[in-house]
Short mmCIF file of N, CA and C in Angstrom, two decimals:
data_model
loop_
_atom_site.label_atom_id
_atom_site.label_comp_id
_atom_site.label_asym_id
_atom_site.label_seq_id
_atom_site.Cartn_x
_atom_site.Cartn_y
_atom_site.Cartn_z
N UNK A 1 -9.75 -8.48 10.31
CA UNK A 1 -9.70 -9.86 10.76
C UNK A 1 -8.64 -10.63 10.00
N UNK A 2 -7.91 -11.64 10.53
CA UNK A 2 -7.33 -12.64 10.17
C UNK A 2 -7.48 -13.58 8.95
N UNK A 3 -8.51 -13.26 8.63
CA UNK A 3 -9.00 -14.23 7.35
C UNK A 3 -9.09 -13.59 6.23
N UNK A 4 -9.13 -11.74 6.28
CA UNK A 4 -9.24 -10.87 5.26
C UNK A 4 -7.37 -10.22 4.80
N UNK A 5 -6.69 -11.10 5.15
CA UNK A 5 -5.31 -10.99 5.36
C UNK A 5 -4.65 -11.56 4.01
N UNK A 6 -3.75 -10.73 3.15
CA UNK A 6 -3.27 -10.97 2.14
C UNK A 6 -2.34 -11.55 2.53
N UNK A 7 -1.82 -12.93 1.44
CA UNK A 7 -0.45 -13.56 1.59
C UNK A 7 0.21 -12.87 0.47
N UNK A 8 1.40 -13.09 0.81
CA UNK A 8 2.83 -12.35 -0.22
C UNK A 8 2.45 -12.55 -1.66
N UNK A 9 1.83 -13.42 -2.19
CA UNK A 9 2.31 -13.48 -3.48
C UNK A 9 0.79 -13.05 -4.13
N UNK A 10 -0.29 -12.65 -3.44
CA UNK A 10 -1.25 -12.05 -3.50
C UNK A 10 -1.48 -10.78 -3.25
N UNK A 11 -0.46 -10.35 -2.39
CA UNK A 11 -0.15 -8.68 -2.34
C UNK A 11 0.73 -8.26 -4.04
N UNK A 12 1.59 -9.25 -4.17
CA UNK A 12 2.22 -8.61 -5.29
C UNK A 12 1.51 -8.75 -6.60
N UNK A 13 0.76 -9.43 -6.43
CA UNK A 13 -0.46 -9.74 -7.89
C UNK A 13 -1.18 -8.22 -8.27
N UNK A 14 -1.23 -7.97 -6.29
CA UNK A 14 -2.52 -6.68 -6.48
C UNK A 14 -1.52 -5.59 -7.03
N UNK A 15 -0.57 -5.22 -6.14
CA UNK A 15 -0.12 -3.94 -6.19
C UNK A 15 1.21 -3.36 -6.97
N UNK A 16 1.90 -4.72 -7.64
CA UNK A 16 2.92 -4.20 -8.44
C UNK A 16 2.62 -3.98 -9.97
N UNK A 17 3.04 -3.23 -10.54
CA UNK A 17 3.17 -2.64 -12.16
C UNK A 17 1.16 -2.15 -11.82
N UNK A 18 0.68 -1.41 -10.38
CA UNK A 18 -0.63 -0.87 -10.89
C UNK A 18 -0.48 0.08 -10.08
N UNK A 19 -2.16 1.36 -10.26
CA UNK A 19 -2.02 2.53 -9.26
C UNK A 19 -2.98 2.02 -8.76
N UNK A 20 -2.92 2.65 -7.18
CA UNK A 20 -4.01 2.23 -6.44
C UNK A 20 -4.13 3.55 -5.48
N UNK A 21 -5.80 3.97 -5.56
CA UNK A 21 -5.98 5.47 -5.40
C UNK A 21 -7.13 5.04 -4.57
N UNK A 22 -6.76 5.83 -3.18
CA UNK A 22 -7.57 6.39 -2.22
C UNK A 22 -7.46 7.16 -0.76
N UNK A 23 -7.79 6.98 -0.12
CA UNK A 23 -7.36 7.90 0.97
C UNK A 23 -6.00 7.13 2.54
N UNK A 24 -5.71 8.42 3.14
CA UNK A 24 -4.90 7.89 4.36
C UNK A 24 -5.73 8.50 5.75
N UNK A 25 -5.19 7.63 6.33
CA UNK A 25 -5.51 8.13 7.53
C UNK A 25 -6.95 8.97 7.74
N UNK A 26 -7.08 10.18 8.32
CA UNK A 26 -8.13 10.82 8.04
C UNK A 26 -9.40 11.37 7.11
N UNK A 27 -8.80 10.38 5.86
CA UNK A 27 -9.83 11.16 4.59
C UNK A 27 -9.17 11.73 3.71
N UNK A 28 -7.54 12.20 3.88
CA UNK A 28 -6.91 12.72 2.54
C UNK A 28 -6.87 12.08 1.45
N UNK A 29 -7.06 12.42 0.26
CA UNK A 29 -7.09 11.36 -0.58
C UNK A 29 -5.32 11.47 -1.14
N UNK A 30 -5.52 9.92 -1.75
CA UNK A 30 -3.98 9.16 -2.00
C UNK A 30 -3.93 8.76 -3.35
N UNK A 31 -3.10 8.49 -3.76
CA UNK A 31 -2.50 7.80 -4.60
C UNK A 31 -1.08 7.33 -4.56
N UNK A 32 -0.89 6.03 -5.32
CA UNK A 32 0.38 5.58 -5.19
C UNK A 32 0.88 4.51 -6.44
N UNK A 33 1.63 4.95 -6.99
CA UNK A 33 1.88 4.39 -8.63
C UNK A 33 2.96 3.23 -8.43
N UNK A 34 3.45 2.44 -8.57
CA UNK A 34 4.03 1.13 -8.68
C UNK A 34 4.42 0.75 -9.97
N UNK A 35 5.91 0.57 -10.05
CA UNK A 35 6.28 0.01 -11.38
C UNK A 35 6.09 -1.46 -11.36
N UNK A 36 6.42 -2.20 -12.28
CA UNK A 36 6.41 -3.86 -12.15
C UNK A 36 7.82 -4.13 -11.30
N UNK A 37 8.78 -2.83 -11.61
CA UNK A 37 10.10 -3.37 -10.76
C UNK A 37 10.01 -2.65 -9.07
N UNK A 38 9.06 -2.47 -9.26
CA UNK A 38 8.81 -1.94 -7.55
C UNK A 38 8.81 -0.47 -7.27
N UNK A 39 9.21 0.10 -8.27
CA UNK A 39 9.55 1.53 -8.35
C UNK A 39 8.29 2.27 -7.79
N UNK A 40 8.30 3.25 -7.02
CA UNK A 40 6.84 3.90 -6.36
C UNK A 40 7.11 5.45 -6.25
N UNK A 41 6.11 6.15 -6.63
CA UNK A 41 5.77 7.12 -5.92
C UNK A 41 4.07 7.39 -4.97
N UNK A 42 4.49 8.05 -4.47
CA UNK A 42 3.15 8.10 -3.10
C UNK A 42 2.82 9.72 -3.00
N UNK A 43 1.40 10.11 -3.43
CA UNK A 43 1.24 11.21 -3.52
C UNK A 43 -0.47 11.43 -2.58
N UNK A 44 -0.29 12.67 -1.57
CA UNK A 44 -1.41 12.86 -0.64
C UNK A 44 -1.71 14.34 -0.79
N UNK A 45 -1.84 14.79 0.32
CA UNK A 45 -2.39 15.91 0.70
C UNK A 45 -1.13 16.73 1.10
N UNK A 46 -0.44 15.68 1.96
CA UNK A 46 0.90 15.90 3.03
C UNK A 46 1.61 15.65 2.86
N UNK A 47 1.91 14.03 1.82
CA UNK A 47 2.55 13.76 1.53
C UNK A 47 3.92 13.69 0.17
N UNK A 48 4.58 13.94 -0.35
CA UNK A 48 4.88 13.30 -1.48
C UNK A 48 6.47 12.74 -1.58
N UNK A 49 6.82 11.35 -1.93
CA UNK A 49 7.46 10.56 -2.06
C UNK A 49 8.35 9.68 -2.93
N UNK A 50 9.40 9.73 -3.29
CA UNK A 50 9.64 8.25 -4.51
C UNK A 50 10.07 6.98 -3.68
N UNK A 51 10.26 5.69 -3.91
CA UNK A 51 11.40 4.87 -3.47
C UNK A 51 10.59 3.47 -4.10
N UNK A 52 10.26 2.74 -3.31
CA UNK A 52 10.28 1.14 -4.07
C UNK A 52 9.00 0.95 -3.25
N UNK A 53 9.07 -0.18 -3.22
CA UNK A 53 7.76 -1.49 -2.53
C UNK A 53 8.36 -2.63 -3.07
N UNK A 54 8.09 -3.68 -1.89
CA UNK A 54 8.42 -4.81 -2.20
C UNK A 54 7.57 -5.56 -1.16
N UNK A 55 7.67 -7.06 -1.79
CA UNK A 55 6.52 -7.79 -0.73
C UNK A 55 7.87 -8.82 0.19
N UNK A 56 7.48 -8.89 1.41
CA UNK A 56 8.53 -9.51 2.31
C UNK A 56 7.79 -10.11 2.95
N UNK A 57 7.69 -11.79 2.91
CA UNK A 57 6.74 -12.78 3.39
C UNK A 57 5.15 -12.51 3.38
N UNK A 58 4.65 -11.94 3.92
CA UNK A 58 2.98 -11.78 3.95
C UNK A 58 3.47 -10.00 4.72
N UNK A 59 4.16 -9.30 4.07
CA UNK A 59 3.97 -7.86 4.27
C UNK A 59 4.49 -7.07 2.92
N UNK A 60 2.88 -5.90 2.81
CA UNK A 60 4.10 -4.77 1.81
C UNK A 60 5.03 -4.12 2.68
N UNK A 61 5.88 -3.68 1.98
CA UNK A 61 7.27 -2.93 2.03
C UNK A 61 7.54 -1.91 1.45
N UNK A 62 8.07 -0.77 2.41
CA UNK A 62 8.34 0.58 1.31
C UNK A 62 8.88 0.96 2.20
N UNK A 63 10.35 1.38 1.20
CA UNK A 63 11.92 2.02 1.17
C UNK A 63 12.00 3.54 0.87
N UNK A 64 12.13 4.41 1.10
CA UNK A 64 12.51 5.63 0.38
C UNK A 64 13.63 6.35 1.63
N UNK A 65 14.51 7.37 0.96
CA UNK A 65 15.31 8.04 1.31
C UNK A 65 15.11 9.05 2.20
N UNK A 66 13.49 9.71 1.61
CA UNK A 66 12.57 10.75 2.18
C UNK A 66 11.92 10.36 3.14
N UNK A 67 11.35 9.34 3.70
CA UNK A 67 10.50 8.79 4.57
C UNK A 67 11.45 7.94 5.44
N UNK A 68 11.19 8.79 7.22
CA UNK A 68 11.96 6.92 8.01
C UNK A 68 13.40 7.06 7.80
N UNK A 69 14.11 8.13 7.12
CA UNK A 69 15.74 8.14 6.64
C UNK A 69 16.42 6.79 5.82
N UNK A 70 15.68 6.50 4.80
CA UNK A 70 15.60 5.68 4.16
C UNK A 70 15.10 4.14 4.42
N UNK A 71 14.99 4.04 6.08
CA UNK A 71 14.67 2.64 6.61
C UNK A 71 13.70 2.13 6.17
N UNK A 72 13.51 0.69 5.84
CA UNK A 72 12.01 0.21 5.92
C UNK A 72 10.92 -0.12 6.51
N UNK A 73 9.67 0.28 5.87
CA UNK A 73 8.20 0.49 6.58
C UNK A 73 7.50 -0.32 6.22
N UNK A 74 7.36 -2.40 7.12
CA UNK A 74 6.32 -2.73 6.12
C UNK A 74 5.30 -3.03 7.07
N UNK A 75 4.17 -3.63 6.23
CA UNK A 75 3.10 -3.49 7.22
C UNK A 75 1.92 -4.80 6.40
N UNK A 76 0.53 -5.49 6.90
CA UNK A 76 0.26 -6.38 6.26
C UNK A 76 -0.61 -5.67 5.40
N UNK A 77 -1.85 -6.08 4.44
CA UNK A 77 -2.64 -5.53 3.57
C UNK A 77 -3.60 -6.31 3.63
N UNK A 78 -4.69 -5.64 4.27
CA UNK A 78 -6.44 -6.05 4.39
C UNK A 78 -7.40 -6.27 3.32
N UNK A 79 -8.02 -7.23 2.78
CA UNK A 79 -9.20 -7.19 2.58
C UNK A 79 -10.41 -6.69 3.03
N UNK A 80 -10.91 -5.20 2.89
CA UNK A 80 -12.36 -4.73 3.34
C UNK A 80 -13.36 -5.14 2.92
N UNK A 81 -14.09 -5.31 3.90
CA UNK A 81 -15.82 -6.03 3.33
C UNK A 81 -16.56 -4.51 3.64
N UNK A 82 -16.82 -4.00 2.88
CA UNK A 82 -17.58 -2.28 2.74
C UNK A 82 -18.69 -2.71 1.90
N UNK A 83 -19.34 -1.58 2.44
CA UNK A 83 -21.15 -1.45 1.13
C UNK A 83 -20.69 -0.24 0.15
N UNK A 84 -21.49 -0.43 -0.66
CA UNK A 84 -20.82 0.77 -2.20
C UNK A 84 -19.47 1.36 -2.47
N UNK A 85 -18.90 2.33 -2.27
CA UNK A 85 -17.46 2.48 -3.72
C UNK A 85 -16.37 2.68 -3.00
N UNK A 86 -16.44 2.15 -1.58
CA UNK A 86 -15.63 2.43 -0.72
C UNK A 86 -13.84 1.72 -1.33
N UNK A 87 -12.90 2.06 -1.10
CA UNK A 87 -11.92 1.39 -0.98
C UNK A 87 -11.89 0.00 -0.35
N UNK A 88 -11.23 -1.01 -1.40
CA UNK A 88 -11.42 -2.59 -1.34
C UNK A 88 -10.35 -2.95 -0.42
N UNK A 89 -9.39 -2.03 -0.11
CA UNK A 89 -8.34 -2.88 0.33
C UNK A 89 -7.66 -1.74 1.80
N UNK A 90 -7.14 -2.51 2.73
CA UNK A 90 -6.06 -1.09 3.36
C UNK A 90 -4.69 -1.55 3.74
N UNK A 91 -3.63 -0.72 3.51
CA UNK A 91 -2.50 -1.28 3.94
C UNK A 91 -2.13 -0.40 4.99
N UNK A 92 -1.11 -1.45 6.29
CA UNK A 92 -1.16 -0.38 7.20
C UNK A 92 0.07 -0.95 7.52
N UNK A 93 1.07 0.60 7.85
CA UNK A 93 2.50 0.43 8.38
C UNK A 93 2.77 1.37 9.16
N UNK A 94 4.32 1.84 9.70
CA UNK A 94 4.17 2.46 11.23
C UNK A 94 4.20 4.24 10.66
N UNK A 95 3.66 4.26 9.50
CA UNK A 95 3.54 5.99 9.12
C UNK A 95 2.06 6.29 9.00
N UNK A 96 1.13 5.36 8.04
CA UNK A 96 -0.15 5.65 7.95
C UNK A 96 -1.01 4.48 7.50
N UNK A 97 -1.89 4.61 7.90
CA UNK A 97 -3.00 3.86 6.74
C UNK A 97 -3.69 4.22 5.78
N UNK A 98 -3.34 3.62 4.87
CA UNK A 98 -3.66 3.71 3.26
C UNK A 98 -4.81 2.67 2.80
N UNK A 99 -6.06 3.02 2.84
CA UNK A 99 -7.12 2.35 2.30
C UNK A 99 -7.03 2.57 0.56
N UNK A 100 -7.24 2.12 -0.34
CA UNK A 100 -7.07 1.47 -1.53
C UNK A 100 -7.86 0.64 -2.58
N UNK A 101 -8.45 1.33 -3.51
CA UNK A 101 -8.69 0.07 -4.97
C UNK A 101 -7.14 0.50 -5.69
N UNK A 102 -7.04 -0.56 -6.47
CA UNK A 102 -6.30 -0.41 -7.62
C UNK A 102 -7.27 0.22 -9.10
N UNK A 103 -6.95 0.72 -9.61
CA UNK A 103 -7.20 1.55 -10.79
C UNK A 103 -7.21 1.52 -12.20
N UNK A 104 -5.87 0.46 -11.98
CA UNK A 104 -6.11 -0.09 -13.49
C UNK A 104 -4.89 -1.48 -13.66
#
């Protein structure tokens, strides 16, 4: 919903300089590490990745060389309302959805 919708400068609070570990799409589990300068890697089942993240108005953003031929993939980032240890958050862009806590 519309109201569980992160703005830009609340996406970058959550997800830059932290890891945020959980699954994509079907249940693979994820992880994805974030420097404070945007620096990322993205690691799955299927996947594995380096390049950046960045927040662009009320969307994350992610650049890499390996993914998309370097183009960018952004997409908005949800607030989930779940019962017990489920992933708090999901971000979704035109490769996968990435449900998400941050970690530390």
């Amino acid at each position: 919903d519309e109201p569980d919708r992160l703005i830009g400068e609340d996406i970058s609070r959550l997800v830059l300089g932290r890891t945020l570990q959980g699954k994509i799409n079907a249940g693979s589990p994820a992880i994805m590490q974030i420097g404070r300068d945007g620096k990322m890697v993205f690691r799955s089942a299927t996947l594995l990745y380096t390049g950046r993240v960045f927040v662009d108005h009320d969307r994350m953003c992610q650049q890499s060389e390996s993914v998309a031929l370097g183009r960018t993939d952004c997409g908005p980032v949800y607030r989930r309302i779940i019962e017990g240890d489920g992933p708090a958050y999901s971000y979704v862009n035109a490769t996968y959805v990435f449900y998400f806590s941050p970690i530390d």
